[in-house]
GROMACS .gro file of C-alpha atoms in nm:
model
  490
    1MET     CA    1   3.955  -2.516  19.036
    2PHE     CA    2   3.642  -2.368  18.874
    3GLY     CA    3   3.558  -2.691  18.691
    4ILE     CA    4   3.620  -2.915  18.989
    5TYR     CA    5   3.408  -2.700  19.218
    6LEU     CA    6   3.132  -2.675  18.954
    7LYS     CA    7   3.117  -3.053  18.909
    8ARG     CA    8   3.108  -3.113  19.286
    9GLU     CA    9   2.830  -2.863  19.348
   10LEU     CA   10   2.612  -2.994  19.066
   11SER     CA   11   2.659  -3.352  19.188
   12ARG     CA   12   2.570  -3.247  19.541
   13ARG     CA   13   2.251  -3.066  19.433
   14LYS     CA   14   2.112  -3.305  19.173
   15LYS     CA   15   1.747  -3.256  19.264
   16ALA     CA   16   1.762  -2.877  19.253
   17ALA     CA   17   1.952  -2.887  18.922
   18LEU     CA   18   1.701  -3.133  18.775
   19VAL     CA   19   1.401  -2.920  18.881
   20ILE     CA   20   1.552  -2.607  18.718
   21ALA     CA   21   1.645  -2.802  18.405
   22MET     CA   22   1.298  -2.957  18.372
   23GLY     CA   23   1.129  -2.617  18.405
   24LEU     CA   24   1.339  -2.483  18.121
   25ALA     CA   25   1.294  -2.805  17.922
   26LEU     CA   26   0.913  -2.780  17.922
   27GLY     CA   27   0.921  -2.421  17.797
   28ILE     CA   28   1.175  -2.502  17.525
   29ALA     CA   29   0.986  -2.817  17.420
   30LEU     CA   30   0.666  -2.615  17.382
   31VAL     CA   31   0.847  -2.359  17.167
   32ILE     CA   32   0.984  -2.636  16.941
   33THR     CA   33   0.645  -2.803  16.913
   34VAL     CA   34   0.460  -2.481  16.829
   35ASN     CA   35   0.723  -2.376  16.574
   36SER     CA   36   0.725  -2.718  16.404
   37VAL     CA   37   0.345  -2.735  16.389
   38SER     CA   38   0.334  -2.381  16.251
   39ALA     CA   39   0.587  -2.484  15.984
   40GLY     CA   40   0.366  -2.782  15.901
   41MET     CA   41   0.064  -2.553  15.872
   42GLN     CA   42   0.258  -2.328  15.636
   43GLN     CA   43   0.358  -2.626  15.422
   44ALA     CA   44  -0.004  -2.743  15.411
   45GLN     CA   45  -0.123  -2.400  15.304
   46ASP     CA   46   0.150  -2.384  15.041
   47LYS     CA   47   0.027  -2.715  14.900
   48VAL     CA   48  -0.326  -2.579  14.880
   49LEU     CA   49  -0.216  -2.257  14.714
   50LYS     CA   50   0.021  -2.427  14.468
   51SER     CA   51  -0.262  -2.656  14.359
   52LEU     CA   52  -0.458  -2.344  14.270
   53TYR     CA   53  -0.224  -2.093  14.116
   54GLY     CA   54   0.056  -2.311  13.992
   55LEU     CA   55   0.402  -2.408  14.108
   56GLY     CA   56   0.636  -2.111  14.112
   57THR     CA   57   0.358  -1.861  14.049
   58ASP     CA   58   0.375  -1.550  14.265
   59MET     CA   59   0.071  -1.373  14.120
   60THR     CA   60  -0.178  -1.380  13.836
   61VAL     CA   61  -0.321  -1.108  13.614
   62THR     CA   62  -0.687  -1.135  13.513
   63LYS     CA   63  -0.972  -0.908  13.411
   64ALA     CA   64  -1.303  -0.889  13.589
   65GLN     CA   65  -1.609  -1.028  13.415
   66ALA     CA   66  -1.817  -0.754  13.253
   67ALA     CA   67  -2.189  -0.732  13.319
   68PRO     CA   68  -2.400  -0.890  13.041
   69THR     CA   69  -2.548  -0.645  12.793
   70GLY     CA   70  -2.889  -0.663  12.630
   71ASN     CA   71  -3.036  -1.012  12.633
   72ALA     CA   72  -2.697  -1.181  12.655
   73SER     CA   73  -2.699  -1.394  12.968
   74GLY     CA   74  -2.383  -1.590  12.896
   75ARG     CA   75  -2.564  -1.917  12.965
   76PRO     CA   76  -2.522  -2.219  12.740
   77LYS     CA   77  -2.780  -2.262  12.465
   78PHE     CA   78  -2.846  -2.582  12.273
   79ASP     CA   79  -3.063  -2.633  11.964
   80PHE     CA   80  -3.186  -2.977  11.858
   81ASP     CA   81  -3.419  -3.105  11.586
   82ALA     CA   82  -3.690  -3.356  11.673
   83ARG     CA   83  -3.612  -3.627  11.423
   84SER     CA   84  -3.837  -3.919  11.344
   85ASP     CA   85  -3.572  -4.181  11.392
   86SER     CA   86  -3.564  -4.251  11.765
   87ASP     CA   87  -3.236  -4.439  11.734
   88ASP     CA   88  -3.053  -4.135  11.599
   89THR     CA   89  -2.844  -3.985  11.881
   90GLN     CA   90  -2.783  -3.612  11.876
   91SER     CA   91  -2.489  -3.441  12.040
   92SER     CA   92  -2.383  -3.082  12.088
   93ASP     CA   93  -2.089  -2.915  12.264
   94ARG     CA   94  -2.097  -2.567  12.410
   95VAL     CA   95  -1.751  -2.415  12.468
   96MET     CA   96  -1.735  -2.106  12.688
   97THR     CA   97  -1.452  -1.898  12.826
   98GLN     CA   98  -1.419  -1.962  13.197
   99GLY     CA   99  -1.349  -1.689  13.454
  100GLY     CA  100  -1.320  -1.320  13.375
  101GLN     CA  101  -1.291  -1.132  13.048
  102SER     CA  102  -1.032  -1.236  12.796
  103LEU     CA  103  -0.705  -1.049  12.771
  104LYS     CA  104  -0.503  -0.985  12.458
  105SER     CA  105  -0.210  -1.223  12.422
  106SER     CA  106   0.015  -0.921  12.368
  107LEU     CA  107  -0.038  -0.829  12.733
  108VAL     CA  108   0.167  -1.136  12.833
  109GLU     CA  109   0.479  -0.980  12.683
  110LYS     CA  110   0.393  -0.644  12.835
  111VAL     CA  111   0.362  -0.798  13.181
  112ALA     CA  112   0.690  -0.986  13.133
  113THR     CA  113   0.874  -0.657  13.069
  114GLN     CA  114   0.757  -0.496  13.395
  115LYS     CA  115   1.020  -0.429  13.659
  116GLY     CA  116   1.056  -0.716  13.903
  117VAL     CA  117   0.893  -0.977  13.677
  118ALA     CA  118   1.108  -1.282  13.604
  119SER     CA  119   0.867  -1.449  13.362
  120ALA     CA  120   0.502  -1.440  13.254
  121VAL     CA  121   0.291  -1.703  13.080
  122GLY     CA  122  -0.061  -1.681  12.939
  123ALA     CA  123  -0.328  -1.950  12.967
  124LEU     CA  124  -0.685  -1.984  12.844
  125SER     CA  125  -0.954  -2.135  13.067
  126LEU     CA  126  -1.251  -2.297  12.894
  127ASN     CA  127  -1.555  -2.483  13.012
  128VAL     CA  128  -1.710  -2.741  12.781
  129THR     CA  129  -2.069  -2.853  12.833
  130LYS     CA  130  -2.156  -3.159  12.626
  131VAL     CA  131  -2.517  -3.268  12.577
  132ASP     CA  132  -2.599  -3.587  12.392
  133GLY     CA  133  -2.903  -3.811  12.370
  134SER     CA  134  -3.208  -3.878  12.153
  135PHE     CA  135  -3.572  -3.793  12.110
  136THR     CA  136  -3.848  -4.054  12.095
  137GLN     CA  137  -4.143  -3.955  11.876
  138GLY     CA  138  -4.486  -4.002  12.025
  139LYS     CA  139  -4.769  -4.181  11.842
  140ALA     CA  140  -5.119  -4.045  11.789
  141LYS     CA  141  -5.399  -4.280  11.892
  142SER     CA  142  -5.778  -4.239  11.868
  143SER     CA  143  -6.011  -4.358  12.141
  144THR     CA  144  -6.357  -4.511  12.077
  145THR     CA  145  -6.646  -4.510  12.319
  146GLN     CA  146  -6.963  -4.726  12.318
  147GLN     CA  147  -7.291  -4.534  12.322
  148GLN     CA  148  -7.630  -4.661  12.452
  149GLY     CA  149  -7.967  -4.543  12.337
  150GLY     CA  150  -8.177  -4.470  12.032
  151GLY     CA  151  -8.124  -4.490  11.666
  152GLY     CA  152  -7.812  -4.394  11.509
  153GLN     CA  153  -7.553  -4.537  11.286
  154GLY     CA  154  -7.496  -4.814  11.527
  155GLY     CA  155  -7.847  -4.942  11.511
  156PRO     CA  156  -8.148  -4.920  11.734
  157GLY     CA  157  -7.966  -5.054  12.036
  158GLY     CA  158  -7.670  -4.815  12.052
  159GLY     CA  159  -7.345  -4.726  11.866
  160THR     CA  160  -6.976  -4.617  11.885
  161SER     CA  161  -6.813  -4.274  11.878
  162THR     CA  162  -6.455  -4.185  11.780
  163GLY     CA  163  -6.284  -3.917  12.001
  164GLN     CA  164  -6.003  -3.671  11.919
  165PRO     CA  165  -5.658  -3.832  11.850
  166GLN     CA  166  -5.418  -3.822  12.149
  167VAL     CA  167  -5.037  -3.845  12.139
  168GLN     CA  168  -4.902  -4.121  12.358
  169GLY     CA  169  -4.543  -4.203  12.443
  170GLY     CA  170  -4.245  -4.006  12.317
  171GLY     CA  171  -3.999  -3.785  12.505
  172ALA     CA  172  -3.630  -3.716  12.523
  173SER     CA  173  -3.332  -3.861  12.706
  174PHE     CA  174  -3.017  -3.648  12.720
  175ASP     CA  175  -2.698  -3.671  12.923
  176VAL     CA  176  -2.515  -3.353  13.027
  177ASN     CA  177  -2.140  -3.362  13.093
  178SER     CA  178  -1.935  -3.057  13.187
  179TYR     CA  179  -1.557  -3.047  13.211
  180SER     CA  180  -1.276  -2.792  13.209
  181VAL     CA  181  -1.012  -2.731  12.944
  182ALA     CA  182  -0.687  -2.536  12.986
  183GLY     CA  183  -0.488  -2.388  12.703
  184VAL     CA  184  -0.119  -2.427  12.792
  185ASP     CA  185   0.180  -2.241  12.652
  186VAL     CA  186   0.378  -2.551  12.556
  187THR     CA  187   0.704  -2.353  12.536
  188GLN     CA  188   0.694  -2.263  12.909
  189GLN     CA  189   0.531  -2.546  13.099
  190ASP     CA  190   0.719  -2.480  13.423
  191LEU     CA  191   0.479  -2.193  13.488
  192GLY     CA  192   0.104  -2.212  13.450
  193PRO     CA  193  -0.181  -2.459  13.493
  194LEU     CA  194   0.021  -2.774  13.412
  195ALA     CA  195   0.306  -2.685  13.650
  196THR     CA  196   0.129  -2.839  13.952
  197SER     CA  197   0.106  -3.184  13.792
  198LYS     CA  198   0.354  -3.441  13.672
  199ILE     CA  199   0.313  -3.677  13.379
  200THR     CA  200   0.276  -4.031  13.514
  201THR     CA  201   0.175  -4.199  13.189
  202GLY     CA  202   0.282  -4.105  12.838
  203LYS     CA  203   0.453  -3.772  12.781
  204THR     CA  204   0.388  -3.400  12.799
  205PHE     CA  205   0.377  -3.146  12.518
  206THR     CA  206   0.688  -3.060  12.322
  207ALA     CA  207   0.786  -2.707  12.223
  208SER     CA  208   0.704  -2.786  11.859
  209GLN     CA  209   0.342  -2.883  11.938
  210THR     CA  210   0.219  -2.525  11.965
  211ASN     CA  211  -0.078  -2.597  11.740
  212ALA     CA  212  -0.091  -2.977  11.738
  213LYS     CA  213  -0.415  -3.164  11.799
  214VAL     CA  214  -0.290  -3.343  12.109
  215ALA     CA  215  -0.413  -3.345  12.467
  216VAL     CA  216  -0.301  -3.429  12.819
  217LEU     CA  217  -0.573  -3.547  13.058
  218SER     CA  218  -0.588  -3.536  13.435
  219LYS     CA  219  -0.569  -3.875  13.600
  220SER     CA  220  -0.915  -3.851  13.759
  221TYR     CA  221  -1.085  -3.744  13.436
  222ALA     CA  222  -0.909  -4.012  13.230
  223LYS     CA  223  -1.005  -4.282  13.481
  224GLU     CA  224  -1.367  -4.168  13.500
  225ASN     CA  225  -1.411  -4.165  13.122
  226LYS     CA  226  -1.183  -4.462  13.048
  227TYR     CA  227  -0.929  -4.269  12.841
  228THR     CA  228  -0.578  -4.404  12.796
  229VAL     CA  229  -0.272  -4.279  12.613
  230GLY     CA  230  -0.319  -4.324  12.238
  231LYS     CA  231  -0.695  -4.281  12.237
  232THR     CA  232  -0.869  -3.973  12.102
  233ILE     CA  233  -1.099  -3.729  12.275
  234LYS     CA  234  -1.354  -3.537  12.068
  235ILE     CA  235  -1.433  -3.178  12.166
  236SER     CA  236  -1.681  -2.976  11.963
  237GLY     CA  237  -1.622  -3.189  11.655
  238THR     CA  238  -1.241  -3.186  11.673
  239LYS     CA  239  -1.044  -3.496  11.766
  240TYR     CA  240  -0.737  -3.473  11.990
  241LYS     CA  241  -0.493  -3.754  12.051
  242VAL     CA  242  -0.424  -3.826  12.418
  243ILE     CA  243  -0.045  -3.824  12.465
  244GLY     CA  244  -0.020  -3.813  12.845
  245ILE     CA  245  -0.193  -3.853  13.179
  246ALA     CA  246  -0.110  -3.590  13.446
  247THR     CA  247  -0.126  -3.650  13.821
  248PRO     CA  248  -0.147  -3.344  14.048
  249ASP     CA  249   0.134  -3.304  14.299
  250SER     CA  250  -0.072  -3.212  14.604
  251SER     CA  251  -0.444  -3.234  14.534
  252GLU     CA  252  -0.712  -3.323  14.288
  253SER     CA  253  -0.665  -3.125  13.969
  254THR     CA  254  -0.920  -2.856  13.889
  255THR     CA  255  -0.848  -2.902  13.517
  256ASP     CA  256  -0.963  -3.205  13.318
  257VAL     CA  257  -0.808  -3.154  12.975
  258TYR     CA  258  -0.491  -2.966  12.875
  259LEU     CA  259  -0.447  -2.850  12.514
  260PRO     CA  260  -0.183  -2.640  12.338
  261LEU     CA  261  -0.279  -2.275  12.380
  262LYS     CA  262  -0.344  -2.211  12.010
  263GLN     CA  263  -0.575  -2.511  11.988
  264ALA     CA  264  -0.768  -2.393  12.294
  265GLN     CA  265  -0.798  -2.046  12.142
  266THR     CA  266  -0.940  -2.195  11.823
  267LEU     CA  267  -1.175  -2.418  12.022
  268GLY     CA  268  -1.306  -2.128  12.229
  269ASP     CA  269  -1.319  -1.882  11.936
  270SER     CA  270  -1.067  -1.668  12.128
  271LYS     CA  271  -0.787  -1.608  11.881
  272ASN     CA  272  -0.491  -1.430  12.043
  273LYS     CA  273  -0.674  -1.424  12.376
  274VAL     CA  274  -0.593  -1.552  12.725
  275THR     CA  275  -0.791  -1.545  13.048
  276THR     CA  276  -0.503  -1.564  13.297
  277ILE     CA  277  -0.143  -1.446  13.298
  278TYR     CA  278   0.078  -1.635  13.544
  279VAL     CA  279   0.361  -1.423  13.682
  280LYS     CA  280   0.681  -1.516  13.863
  281ALA     CA  281   0.870  -1.238  14.041
  282THR     CA  282   1.248  -1.202  14.048
  283ASP     CA  283   1.237  -1.152  14.427
  284SER     CA  284   0.968  -1.312  14.642
  285LYS     CA  285   1.010  -1.030  14.896
  286GLN     CA  286   0.909  -0.768  14.639
  287ILE     CA  287   0.578  -0.923  14.531
  288ASP     CA  288   0.366  -0.634  14.660
  289THR     CA  289   0.584  -0.385  14.473
  290VAL     CA  290   0.557  -0.586  14.149
  291LYS     CA  291   0.181  -0.609  14.196
  292ALA     CA  292   0.154  -0.232  14.230
  293THR     CA  293   0.371  -0.181  13.922
  294ILE     CA  294   0.157  -0.408  13.704
  295GLN     CA  295  -0.167  -0.250  13.822
  296LYS     CA  296  -0.027   0.097  13.754
  297ASN     CA  297   0.107   0.025  13.406
  298ILE     CA  298  -0.165  -0.208  13.276
  299ASP     CA  299  -0.513  -0.063  13.319
  300GLY     CA  300  -0.825  -0.269  13.371
  301THR     CA  301  -0.653  -0.575  13.515
  302THR     CA  302  -0.676  -0.743  13.852
  303VAL     CA  303  -0.352  -0.868  14.007
  304THR     CA  304  -0.388  -1.134  14.273
  305THR     CA  305  -0.099  -1.261  14.482
  306SER     CA  306  -0.066  -1.583  14.676
  307ALA     CA  307  -0.123  -1.382  14.995
  308ASP     CA  308  -0.457  -1.261  14.856
  309LEU     CA  309  -0.554  -1.616  14.770
  310ALA     CA  310  -0.459  -1.737  15.118
  311ASP     CA  311  -0.737  -1.520  15.258
  312THR     CA  312  -0.992  -1.738  15.078
  313VAL     CA  313  -0.875  -2.058  15.249
  314SER     CA  314  -1.101  -2.155  15.537
  315GLY     CA  315  -1.191  -2.471  15.723
  316SER     CA  316  -1.001  -2.659  15.994
  317LEU     CA  317  -0.665  -2.587  15.826
  318SER     CA  318  -0.720  -2.213  15.852
  319THR     CA  319  -0.853  -2.240  16.207
  320ALA     CA  320  -0.562  -2.454  16.323
  321SER     CA  321  -0.314  -2.226  16.150
  322ASN     CA  322  -0.460  -1.921  16.324
  323LEU     CA  323  -0.447  -2.099  16.659
  324ALA     CA  324  -0.086  -2.206  16.605
  325THR     CA  325   0.011  -1.857  16.493
  326SER     CA  326  -0.164  -1.655  16.761
  327VAL     CA  327  -0.268  -1.860  17.063
  328GLY     CA  328   0.011  -2.118  17.030
  329LYS     CA  329   0.295  -1.869  17.002
  330TRP     CA  330   0.167  -1.650  17.282
  331LEU     CA  331   0.119  -1.958  17.500
  332SER     CA  332   0.472  -2.078  17.431
  333ILE     CA  333   0.612  -1.732  17.511
  334ALA     CA  334   0.414  -1.721  17.837
  335VAL     CA  335   0.532  -2.068  17.940
  336LEU     CA  336   0.891  -1.983  17.847
  337VAL     CA  337   0.886  -1.662  18.050
  338ALA     CA  338   0.736  -1.854  18.343
  339ALA     CA  339   1.010  -2.117  18.311
  340PHE     CA  340   1.279  -1.846  18.315
  341LEU     CA  341   1.127  -1.686  18.625
  342VAL     CA  342   1.097  -2.019  18.804
  343ALA     CA  343   1.459  -2.103  18.721
  344ALA     CA  344   1.571  -1.762  18.844
  345LEU     CA  345   1.374  -1.791  19.167
  346LEU     CA  346   1.496  -2.145  19.235
  347THR     CA  347   1.857  -2.039  19.171
  348SER     CA  348   1.816  -1.740  19.402
  349SER     CA  349   1.660  -1.960  19.666
  350ALA     CA  350   1.947  -2.208  19.636
  351VAL     CA  351   2.197  -1.925  19.680
  352SER     CA  352   2.016  -1.816  19.996
  353ARG     CA  353   2.069  -2.163  20.141
  354ARG     CA  354   2.443  -2.144  20.064
  355VAL     CA  355   2.520  -1.844  20.284
  356ARG     CA  356   2.781  -2.025  20.489
  357GLU     CA  357   2.946  -2.165  20.177
  358PHE     CA  358   2.981  -1.836  19.993
  359GLY     CA  359   3.067  -1.645  20.308
  360THR     CA  360   3.347  -1.891  20.381
  361LEU     CA  361   3.479  -1.866  20.022
  362LYS     CA  362   3.494  -1.489  20.053
  363ALA     CA  363   3.671  -1.522  20.387
  364LEU     CA  364   3.928  -1.743  20.212
  365GLY     CA  365   3.990  -1.467  19.957
  366TRP     CA  366   3.743  -1.529  19.674
  367PRO     CA  367   3.639  -1.197  19.519
  368SER     CA  368   3.270  -1.126  19.452
  369GLY     CA  369   3.325  -1.160  19.076
  370LYS     CA  370   3.456  -1.513  19.113
  371VAL     CA  371   3.160  -1.613  19.331
  372THR     CA  372   2.924  -1.465  19.074
  373ARG     CA  373   3.095  -1.652  18.790
  374GLN     CA  374   3.062  -1.975  18.989
  375VAL     CA  375   2.685  -1.932  19.029
  376VAL     CA  376   2.640  -1.826  18.665
  377GLY     CA  377   2.843  -2.126  18.548
  378GLU     CA  378   2.622  -2.363  18.744
  379SER     CA  379   2.310  -2.198  18.602
  380ILE     CA  380   2.437  -2.219  18.243
  381VAL     CA  381   2.505  -2.590  18.287
  382ASN     CA  382   2.148  -2.630  18.421
  383GLY     CA  383   2.024  -2.433  18.121
  384LEU     CA  384   2.215  -2.652  17.875
  385LEU     CA  385   2.080  -2.963  18.046
  386GLY     CA  386   1.728  -2.817  18.024
  387GLY     CA  387   1.789  -2.730  17.658
  388ALA     CA  388   1.896  -3.087  17.578
  389LEU     CA  389   1.590  -3.229  17.754
  390GLY     CA  390   1.363  -2.972  17.591
  391ILE     CA  391   1.498  -3.046  17.242
  392GLY     CA  392   1.446  -3.418  17.303
  393ILE     CA  393   1.087  -3.368  17.423
  394GLY     CA  394   1.013  -3.122  17.141
  395LEU     CA  395   1.147  -3.359  16.874
  396ALA     CA  396   0.942  -3.643  17.021
  397ALA     CA  397   0.628  -3.427  17.013
  398ALA     CA  398   0.694  -3.318  16.653
  399TYR     CA  399   0.759  -3.678  16.547
  400THR     CA  400   0.433  -3.785  16.712
  401VAL     CA  401   0.236  -3.521  16.519
  402THR     CA  402   0.401  -3.629  16.192
  403ALA     CA  403   0.340  -3.998  16.266
  404ILE     CA  404  -0.028  -3.942  16.346
  405SER     CA  405  -0.067  -3.700  16.050
  406PRO     CA  406  -0.402  -3.551  16.151
  407THR     CA  407  -0.611  -3.456  15.849
  408LEU     CA  408  -0.714  -3.093  15.814
  409THR     CA  409  -0.976  -2.963  15.575
  410ALA     CA  410  -0.912  -2.661  15.354
  411GLN     CA  411  -1.219  -2.503  15.202
  412LEU     CA  412  -1.140  -2.291  14.901
  413GLY     CA  413  -1.411  -2.037  14.851
  414SER     CA  414  -1.445  -1.703  14.684
  415SER     CA  415  -1.334  -1.397  14.870
  416GLY     CA  416  -1.663  -1.230  14.809
  417GLY     CA  417  -1.542  -1.013  14.525
  418GLY     CA  418  -1.759  -0.986  14.230
  419GLY     CA  419  -1.540  -1.008  13.941
  420GLY     CA  420  -1.313  -1.272  13.805
  421GLY     CA  421  -0.995  -1.159  13.949
  422GLY     CA  422  -0.849  -1.456  14.107
  423MET     CA  423  -0.543  -1.661  14.097
  424GLY     CA  424  -0.574  -1.863  13.790
  425GLY     CA  425  -0.558  -2.201  13.921
  426GLY     CA  426  -0.732  -2.345  13.752
  427PRO     CA  427  -0.841  -2.320  13.429
  428GLY     CA  428  -1.108  -2.542  13.567
  429GLY     CA  429  -1.273  -2.244  13.709
  430GLN     CA  430  -1.207  -2.328  14.069
  431GLY     CA  431  -0.896  -2.138  14.109
  432GLY     CA  432  -0.935  -1.805  14.266
  433PRO     CA  433  -1.117  -1.552  14.472
  434GLY     CA  434  -1.412  -1.398  14.307
  435ARG     CA  435  -1.414  -1.663  14.038
  436GLN     CA  436  -1.565  -1.981  14.168
  437ALA     CA  437  -1.931  -2.017  14.228
  438ALA     CA  438  -1.896  -2.309  14.465
  439SER     CA  439  -1.626  -2.389  14.713
  440THR     CA  440  -1.385  -2.678  14.683
  441THR     CA  441  -1.280  -2.887  14.980
  442MET     CA  442  -0.937  -3.045  15.012
  443ASP     CA  443  -0.797  -3.275  15.281
  444ILE     CA  444  -0.437  -3.210  15.383
  445ALA     CA  445  -0.230  -3.434  15.613
  446LEU     CA  446  -0.048  -3.226  15.874
  447SER     CA  447   0.320  -3.281  15.948
  448ALA     CA  448   0.553  -3.107  16.196
  449PRO     CA  449   0.898  -3.058  16.041
  450VAL     CA  450   1.174  -2.936  16.273
  451SER     CA  451   1.437  -2.713  16.113
  452LEU     CA  452   1.792  -2.645  16.222
  453THR     CA  453   1.685  -2.288  16.290
  454THR     CA  454   1.434  -2.413  16.547
  455ILE     CA  455   1.702  -2.627  16.713
  456ALA     CA  456   1.938  -2.329  16.722
  457LEU     CA  457   1.661  -2.116  16.872
  458ALA     CA  458   1.604  -2.379  17.142
  459ALA     CA  459   1.976  -2.388  17.227
  460GLY     CA  460   1.985  -2.009  17.245
  461LEU     CA  461   1.683  -2.004  17.476
  462ALA     CA  462   1.848  -2.262  17.700
  463ILE     CA  463   2.162  -2.051  17.735
  464ALA     CA  464   1.953  -1.736  17.785
  465GLY     CA  465   1.752  -1.907  18.060
  466GLY     CA  466   2.070  -2.016  18.235
  467LEU     CA  467   2.217  -1.666  18.211
  468ILE     CA  468   1.901  -1.503  18.351
  469ALA     CA  469   1.884  -1.745  18.642
  470GLY     CA  470   2.260  -1.719  18.701
  471ALA     CA  471   2.253  -1.339  18.688
  472MET     CA  472   1.989  -1.320  18.961
  473GLY     CA  473   2.157  -1.584  19.177
  474GLY     CA  474   2.506  -1.438  19.118
  475TRP     CA  475   2.389  -1.090  19.211
  476ARG     CA  476   2.251  -1.225  19.538
  477ALA     CA  477   2.570  -1.424  19.608
  478SER     CA  478   2.795  -1.125  19.537
  479ARG     CA  479   2.622  -0.924  19.811
  480MET     CA  480   2.709  -1.178  20.082
  481ARG     CA  481   2.986  -1.099  20.333
  482PRO     CA  482   3.205  -1.328  20.541
  483ALA     CA  483   3.022  -1.205  20.853
  484ASP     CA  484   2.701  -1.358  20.712
  485ALA     CA  485   2.864  -1.697  20.725
  486LEU     CA  486   2.962  -1.650  21.091
  487ARG     CA  487   2.609  -1.543  21.186
  488SER     CA  488   2.466  -1.853  21.019
  489VAL     CA  489   2.672  -2.083  21.245
  490GLN     CA  490   2.454  -2.223  21.522
   0.00000   0.00000   0.00000
């Protein structure tokens, strides 16, 4: 009886049912769209952060750069001799530690033993400035001038005079090339600077190559300098065989050359030193606790988490993310509440127009509870219909965003801190707050993934909307009496 009556009433009031369903559908569709776009924003930010601090890295441990003492400025210095042979090219490499102060390699093991730390890996960030070119020696030339007048060596009619010799020509032509080098712990490559890239040509380091003279180059650096697998790259007089070309997973790599850690330490005159310790926590929900533990037990270090690094991301990605998080969610909540109220008011209004119907049913013996259940049942069906429409519209909107893939810009700048404490992303020196002198801009394509959780949330909202509307309409219907039906008869 309940099902038959429900079907007949919904068929008889198609327009009213459709209006209620569409109101709920728009609110639910907006919720799905905002949630999917927010998820896409989060994925985009994750890509940016992973390109900086490394895949699987939860935090990094660094040490702030100390102020220079005495006349030490920390700037590169090059000394050349002016040789007579202009065809003789001179070259000099300056290798400097990049980022903050160096840490003892023994601290890597100490960090790894801290409570809540799953693994820790050390890396050394270097910057190599290469200057090569040649000098051209100038030539001294004398100038002669013709003199007019009386007697002299030139005769009665005039003479010549030789001036001071002048140097003409000469100069220098030098090319300056700067690139970044990362020392990688070849025994744990799943954590650290090389973790964000995959080898597309050649091969990566093996565990036995801890001190081998081999190198892996980033794809962009290899292409720019015409390096291929099998060739050699010369750094500060040492030749390294190129064994692989690495392509970053999500962005342009901030590191140009990867070397085994021991080789990088030798190259940078930093034996048993690292500049960054990459840390992975056992529980991602306890990162703040692990950070506090490391800072408490290891003095003089700066611990930076991915959340800290996220604060340095600006640009359209950050702006859109903030809008989706704050304005978008509040807007979707407001629209959803409005849809619930409209559905409740329309249901109540429909009940008011069915006075004769409900009064007659009560006169025939229907109890108030049964009348209420009838109205609530109709409202739940309207809610489910609105939920189905809303999910369809929301999925279409999310698919449209993914298909268009608008490009957002992420600007990675320093957080304003002075020291070198940043996520170590980059041994190229562009990887963390307080470390980079200039910002780096990345373009990220936005997608809008829809999860099963979002679909379940939409279905729950649809049922909730139907229950709210049904509760208001059922309460009104339960208060009607058979006499109300008689009074409504004209």
